[in-house]
C-alpha positions as CSV (number, residue, x, y, z in Angstrom):
1,X,3.2,-21.8,-10.2
2,X,4.5,-19.2,-7.8
3,X,3.9,-19.4,-4.0
4,X,3.2,-16.3,-1.8
5,X,1.9,-15.6,1.6
6,X,-0.5,-12.9,0.6
7,X,-1.9,-12.0,-2.8
8,X,-3.4,-8.5,-3.2
9,X,-5.7,-7.7,-6.1
10,X,-5.3,-4.0,-6.9
11,X,-2.3,-1.8,-6.7
12,X,-3.8,1.7,-6.2
13,X,-4.0,3.6,-2.9
14,X,-5.5,0.7,-0.8
15,X,-3.6,-2.2,-2.3
16,X,-0.2,-0.4,-2.5
17,X,-0.5,0.9,1.1
18,X,-1.4,-2.6,2.4
19,X,1.5,-4.2,0.5
20,X,4.0,-1.7,1.9
21,X,2.4,-1.9,5.4
22,X,2.6,-5.7,5.5
23,X,6.2,-5.6,4.2
24,X,7.2,-3.1,7.0
25,X,5.3,-5.0,9.7
26,X,6.9,-8.3,8.9
27,X,10.4,-7.0,8.3
28,X,10.4,-8.0,4.6
29,X,9.8,-11.7,5.5
30,X,6.3,-12.0,4.1
31,X,6.0,-12.9,0.4
32,X,3.6,-10.5,-1.2
33,X,2.1,-10.5,-4.7
34,X,0.3,-7.4,-6.0
35,X,-1.8,-8.0,-9.1
36,X,-2.6,-4.8,-11.0
37,X,-4.4,-4.5,-14.3
38,X,-3.2,-1.0,-15.2
39,X,0.3,-0.7,-16.6
40,X,2.0,1.9,-14.4
41,X,4.8,2.4,-16.9
42,X,2.7,3.5,-19.9
43,X,-0.4,5.2,-18.5
44,X,-1.7,7.0,-15.5
45,X,-3.5,4.7,-13.1
46,X,-7.2,5.7,-12.7
47,X,-6.8,5.2,-8.9
48,X,-3.9,7.8,-9.0
49,X,-5.7,10.4,-11.2
50,X,-6.1,14.2,-10.9
51,X,-8.1,13.9,-7.7
52,X,-6.8,15.0,-4.3
53,X,-7.7,13.4,-1.0
54,X,-7.5,14.7,2.6
55,X,-5.5,12.5,5.0
56,X,-6.6,12.9,8.6
57,X,-4.1,13.2,11.4
58,X,-5.0,9.7,12.5
59,X,-4.2,8.4,9.0
60,X,-0.8,10.2,9.0
61,X,0.0,8.5,12.3
62,X,-0.7,5.1,10.7
63,X,1.4,5.9,7.7
64,X,4.2,7.0,10.0
65,X,4.0,3.6,11.8
66,X,4.7,1.9,8.5
67,X,7.5,4.2,7.5
68,X,5.5,5.6,4.6
69,X,4.8,9.2,5.6
70,X,8.4,10.5,5.1
71,X,8.1,9.6,1.4
72,X,4.6,11.2,1.0
73,X,5.1,14.3,3.1
74,X,7.0,16.3,0.5
75,X,3.9,16.2,-1.6
76,X,1.5,17.0,1.2
77,X,-0.2,20.4,2.0
78,X,-1.1,20.9,5.6
79,X,-4.7,21.8,6.6
80,X,-4.6,24.6,9.2
81,X,-8.4,25.1,9.5
82,X,-11.7,23.7,8.3
83,X,-14.7,26.0,7.8
84,X,-18.1,24.4,7.5
85,X,-21.1,26.5,6.5
86,X,-24.5,26.5,4.8
87,X,-24.6,28.8,1.9
88,X,-27.0,31.8,2.4
89,X,-27.6,30.9,6.0
90,X,-26.1,31.8,9.4
91,X,-25.0,28.3,10.5
92,X,-21.3,27.6,10.5
93,X,-18.5,26.0,12.5
94,X,-14.8,26.2,12.5
95,X,-12.1,23.6,13.3
96,X,-8.6,25.2,13.9
97,X,-5.4,23.4,14.3
98,X,-3.7,26.0,16.5
99,X,-6.7,26.0,19.0
100,X,-6.2,22.3,19.4
101,X,-2.4,22.5,19.9
102,X,-1.8,20.8,16.5
103,X,0.5,21.7,13.7
104,X,-2.2,20.5,11.2
105,X,-5.6,19.0,11.2
106,X,-4.5,16.8,8.3
107,X,-2.9,17.0,4.9
108,X,-4.0,17.1,1.3
109,X,-2.2,15.0,-1.3
110,X,-2.6,14.6,-5.0
111,X,-3.2,11.0,-5.9
112,X,-0.9,11.3,-9.0
113,X,2.0,12.2,-6.7
114,X,1.3,9.4,-4.2
115,X,1.0,7.0,-7.2
116,X,4.6,7.8,-8.3
117,X,5.9,7.4,-4.7
118,X,4.1,4.1,-4.2
119,X,5.2,2.6,-7.5
120,X,8.8,3.4,-6.7
121,X,8.6,1.9,-3.2
122,X,6.8,-1.3,-4.5
123,X,9.7,-1.9,-6.9
124,X,12.3,-1.3,-4.2
125,X,10.9,-3.9,-1.7
126,X,12.4,-7.3,-2.4
127,X,9.6,-9.3,-0.8
128,X,6.9,-7.6,-3.0
129,X,6.3,-9.0,-6.5
130,X,4.3,-6.7,-8.8
131,X,2.3,-8.4,-11.5
132,X,1.5,-5.5,-13.8
133,X,-0.4,-5.3,-16.1
134,X,-2.2,-8.5,-15.0
135,X,-5.8,-9.5,-14.2
136,X,-7.1,-12.3,-12.1
137,X,-9.3,-14.6,-14.2
138,X,-10.3,-17.2,-11.6
139,X,-10.0,-17.9,-7.9
140,X,-10.0,-21.4,-6.3
141,X,-9.8,-22.1,-2.6
142,X,-8.9,-25.1,-0.6
143,X,-8.7,-25.6,3.2
144,X,-5.1,-24.4,3.4
145,X,-4.6,-22.0,0.5
146,X,-6.0,-19.8,-2.2
147,X,-5.0,-20.2,-5.9
148,X,-5.5,-17.5,-8.6
149,X,-5.1,-17.8,-12.3
150,X,-4.0,-14.7,-14.2
151,X,-5.1,-13.8,-17.7
152,X,-1.7,-15.1,-19.1
153,X,-2.5,-18.5,-17.6
154,X,0.1,-18.2,-14.9
155,X,-0.9,-19.3,-11.4
156,X,-0.2,-17.8,-8.0
157,X,-0.8,-19.6,-4.7
158,X,-1.0,-18.0,-1.3
159,X,-2.5,-18.2,2.2
160,X,-4.6,-15.1,1.8
161,X,-6.2,-13.2,-1.1
162,X,-7.2,-9.6,-0.4
163,X,-9.5,-7.5,-2.6
164,X,-8.3,-3.9,-2.9
165,X,-9.5,-3.5,-6.5
166,X,-12.3,-0.9,-6.0
167,X,-16.1,-1.0,-5.8
168,X,-16.4,-3.2,-9.0
169,X,-14.0,-5.7,-7.5
170,X,-13.5,-8.7,-9.9
171,X,-12.4,-10.9,-7.0
172,X,-15.6,-10.2,-5.1
173,X,-17.6,-10.8,-8.2
174,X,-15.9,-14.2,-8.8
175,X,-16.5,-15.3,-5.3
176,X,-20.2,-14.2,-5.3
177,X,-19.8,-11.5,-2.7
178,X,-22.3,-8.8,-3.8
179,X,-22.6,-5.2,-2.7
180,X,-25.5,-3.1,-1.7
181,X,-25.7,0.2,-3.8
182,X,-27.5,3.4,-2.8
183,X,-27.5,6.2,-5.4
184,X,-27.1,9.6,-3.8
185,X,-28.4,11.1,-7.1
186,X,-25.5,13.5,-7.1
187,X,-22.4,13.8,-9.3
188,X,-19.1,15.2,-8.1
189,X,-17.5,17.7,-10.5
190,X,-13.8,17.9,-9.6
191,X,-11.1,20.3,-10.7
192,X,-8.1,22.2,-9.4
193,X,-8.6,26.0,-8.9
194,X,-5.8,28.6,-8.8
195,X,-6.2,31.6,-6.4
196,X,-4.8,35.1,-6.6
197,X,-3.7,35.0,-3.0
198,X,-2.3,32.4,-0.5
199,X,-4.9,30.0,1.0
200,X,-3.1,29.8,4.3
201,X,-4.0,26.1,4.6
202,X,-7.7,26.7,4.9
203,X,-10.2,24.0,3.9
204,X,-13.9,24.6,3.3
205,X,-17.0,22.5,3.2
206,X,-19.9,24.6,2.0
207,X,-23.4,23.1,1.7
208,X,-25.4,24.4,-1.3
209,X,-28.8,23.7,-2.6
210,X,-27.4,21.2,-5.2
211,X,-25.0,19.5,-2.7
212,X,-21.8,20.1,-0.8
213,X,-18.9,22.1,-2.3
214,X,-15.5,21.3,-0.8
215,X,-12.2,23.2,-1.4
216,X,-9.0,21.7,-0.1
217,X,-5.6,23.5,0.1
218,X,-2.9,22.4,-2.4
219,X,0.6,23.6,-3.3
220,X,1.2,26.7,-5.4
221,X,-1.9,28.7,-4.3
222,X,-4.3,26.0,-5.6
223,X,-7.4,24.4,-4.2
224,X,-8.8,21.0,-4.9
225,X,-12.5,21.4,-5.7
226,X,-15.2,18.8,-5.4
227,X,-18.6,20.2,-6.2
228,X,-21.5,17.8,-5.8
229,X,-24.4,18.7,-8.1
230,X,-27.6,17.1,-9.4
231,X,-27.2,14.6,-12.2
232,X,-28.9,16.9,-14.7
233,X,-26.4,19.7,-14.3
234,X,-22.9,18.2,-14.4
235,X,-22.6,17.9,-18.2
236,X,-23.2,21.7,-18.6
237,X,-20.6,22.4,-15.9
238,X,-18.0,20.4,-17.8
239,X,-18.9,22.0,-21.2
240,X,-18.8,25.6,-19.9
241,X,-15.8,27.7,-20.8
242,X,-13.4,28.4,-17.9
243,X,-14.5,32.0,-17.3
244,X,-18.2,31.0,-17.1
245,X,-17.5,28.2,-14.8
246,X,-15.2,30.3,-12.5
247,X,-17.9,33.0,-12.3
248,X,-20.5,30.4,-11.2
249,X,-18.0,28.9,-8.7
250,X,-17.1,32.3,-7.3
251,X,-20.8,33.3,-6.9
252,X,-21.6,30.0,-5.1
253,X,-18.6,29.9,-2.8
254,X,-18.0,33.6,-2.2
255,X,-14.8,35.6,-1.6
256,X,-13.3,34.1,1.5
257,X,-10.3,32.9,-0.6
258,X,-10.2,36.0,-2.8
259,X,-10.4,35.8,-6.5
260,X,-10.3,32.5,-8.3
261,X,-8.0,33.0,-11.3
262,X,-7.9,29.7,-13.2
263,X,-9.5,26.3,-13.3
264,X,-7.9,23.1,-14.5
265,X,-9.4,20.2,-16.3
266,X,-12.8,19.2,-15.0
267,X,-14.1,15.7,-14.5
268,X,-17.3,14.1,-13.1
269,X,-17.9,11.1,-10.9
270,X,-21.4,9.7,-10.1
271,X,-21.8,9.4,-6.3
272,X,-23.1,6.1,-4.9
273,X,-22.7,4.3,-1.6
274,X,-21.6,0.8,-2.2
275,X,-21.2,-1.5,0.8
276,X,-20.4,-5.2,1.2
277,X,-21.9,-6.5,4.5
278,X,-19.2,-9.2,4.6
279,X,-15.6,-8.1,4.7
280,X,-14.2,-11.6,4.8
281,X,-14.8,-15.1,3.4
282,X,-12.6,-18.2,3.5
283,X,-9.0,-17.1,3.0
284,X,-10.3,-13.8,1.6
285,X,-10.6,-10.2,2.9
286,X,-11.9,-7.0,1.4
287,X,-10.5,-3.5,2.1
288,X,-10.9,0.1,1.0
289,X,-13.3,1.0,-1.8
290,X,-13.8,-2.7,-2.5
291,X,-15.4,-3.0,0.9
292,X,-17.2,0.4,1.0
293,X,-17.3,3.4,-1.3
294,X,-18.5,6.6,0.4
295,X,-19.8,10.0,-0.6
296,X,-16.8,12.4,-0.5
297,X,-18.6,14.6,2.0
298,X,-16.3,15.0,5.1
299,X,-13.5,13.3,3.3
300,X,-13.8,9.9,5.0
301,X,-13.2,7.5,2.2
302,X,-9.4,6.7,2.3
303,X,-9.2,7.5,6.0
304,X,-11.8,4.7,6.6
305,X,-9.9,2.4,4.2
306,X,-6.6,2.8,5.9
307,X,-8.2,1.8,9.2
308,X,-9.2,-1.4,7.4
309,X,-5.5,-1.8,6.4
310,X,-4.1,-1.2,9.9
311,X,-6.5,-3.6,11.6
312,X,-5.9,-6.3,9.0
313,X,-2.1,-6.0,9.4
314,X,-2.5,-6.2,13.2
315,X,-4.6,-9.4,13.0
316,X,-2.5,-11.3,10.4
317,X,0.7,-10.4,12.5
318,X,-0.8,-12.5,15.3
319,X,-0.8,-15.5,13.1
320,X,2.5,-15.4,11.2
321,X,2.4,-19.1,10.4
322,X,-0.9,-18.8,8.6
323,X,-1.9,-15.2,7.8
324,X,-5.1,-16.3,6.2
325,X,-6.5,-18.4,9.0
326,X,-10.1,-18.1,10.2
327,X,-9.1,-16.6,13.6
328,X,-7.3,-13.6,11.9
329,X,-10.1,-12.9,9.4
330,X,-12.9,-13.3,12.0
331,X,-11.2,-10.9,14.3
332,X,-10.7,-8.4,11.4
333,X,-14.4,-8.5,10.5
334,X,-15.5,-8.1,14.1
335,X,-13.3,-5.2,14.8
336,X,-14.0,-3.3,11.6
337,X,-17.8,-3.6,11.5
338,X,-18.7,-0.8,14.0
339,X,-16.4,1.8,12.5
340,X,-17.6,1.0,8.9
341,X,-21.2,1.3,9.9
342,X,-20.8,4.5,12.0
343,X,-18.8,6.2,9.2
344,X,-21.3,5.2,6.5
345,X,-24.2,6.4,8.6
346,X,-22.5,9.7,9.4
347,X,-21.6,10.5,5.8
348,X,-25.0,9.5,4.4
349,X,-26.9,11.5,7.1
350,X,-24.8,14.5,6.3
351,X,-25.6,14.2,2.6
352,X,-29.4,14.0,3.2
353,X,-29.4,16.6,5.9
354,X,-27.5,19.2,3.9
355,X,-29.1,18.5,0.5
356,X,-32.6,19.1,1.8
357,X,-34.2,22.4,0.9
358,X,-37.2,21.8,3.2
359,X,-37.4,24.9,5.4
360,X,-37.6,23.0,8.8
361,X,-34.5,21.0,7.7
362,X,-32.7,24.2,6.8
363,X,-33.5,25.8,10.2
364,X,-32.5,22.6,12.0
365,X,-29.1,22.1,10.4
366,X,-28.2,25.8,10.8
367,X,-29.1,25.6,14.5
368,X,-27.1,22.4,14.6
369,X,-24.0,24.1,13.1
370,X,-24.2,27.0,15.5
371,X,-24.6,24.6,18.4
372,X,-21.6,22.6,17.3
373,X,-19.5,25.7,17.0
374,X,-20.4,26.8,20.6
375,X,-20.8,23.5,22.5
376,X,-17.7,21.4,23.0
377,X,-19.8,18.3,23.8
378,X,-21.3,18.5,20.3
379,X,-18.1,19.5,18.6
380,X,-16.0,16.6,19.9
381,X,-17.7,13.8,17.8
382,X,-17.2,15.8,14.7
383,X,-13.5,16.4,15.6
384,X,-13.0,12.7,16.4
385,X,-14.1,11.6,12.9
386,X,-12.4,14.6,11.1
387,X,-9.1,13.9,12.8
388,X,-9.4,10.1,12.4
389,X,-9.0,9.3,16.1
390,X,-11.4,6.4,15.8
391,X,-11.3,3.2,17.7
392,X,-10.4,0.2,15.5
């Protein structure tokens, strides 16, 4: 039986970031176990797959505080501007870094690159023990500790267990913490697209009749594409030959980025909002996609999750003798609830507003986009969420 202070279930983006953040915040004095089911050494982790994510400036500041940004930055592409528009209509708004006196609004990273960085850092930190591949078979809690049994029958004991193992979290399932699920009735088709000219750091969110189409700048004149479509059309989009798919993409997006030359492997992800109303239980906390999985519109998912991480780290630091105590977890839950709810409402409202072909809704959202572009009082809330300057 091995004793730790914190046991983290899940070693992808949320779990690895949390482990490294705790290690940095406690100066390597906290004993941390990371239990990960996927063998990093023999296969690509599904949490570090071909997708790319946008890191807001607020997220970058948190990563800097934990001395993680320097390792990630070489793989990051800065976002100089974000153009938001409604296809075929006049409404649009622009967010530009130079107008805000910023070097970048945020950065785009490929999850596969971050996965390699994190795996190396986890192995370098003496206070972090990586159990991989391993799965948690059972969880037992007493007044003062939590005990988990792994599939190989070994046992880990700790003061706090944290679920960072995605929206189908096994830990949450074992402890009976259910999630509410809302099906957006959309599927995200993702791929990397190569351009014939530099993208100059531009990012785009274009609302189409089928759902939002996002293009994020990447290295080597590439864009990370996430195209949200109805469930009855994604299979055809994956089966089309590259030229046919590119022609459809070019027609839908337009020519603001010039000609799209090549498209990489396409994949599809059903889009659902999953949300656990309780983020804590006795000696147990839930973060990242295990706590809430959002629609990718506006790129809020990991940026919301890292605010979970930063708040949890702050609260457990206030109780170094018992990091899983009720006071720490209660404060974490109380602080995170408003941000989680506001971000979920914002993203869900955007999905429904911009996927509605009803004429009054089309007129209303285009007037809204034009108003946001011209009235600072309306633009500021959008900027606050986009840049990640959100109260925790």
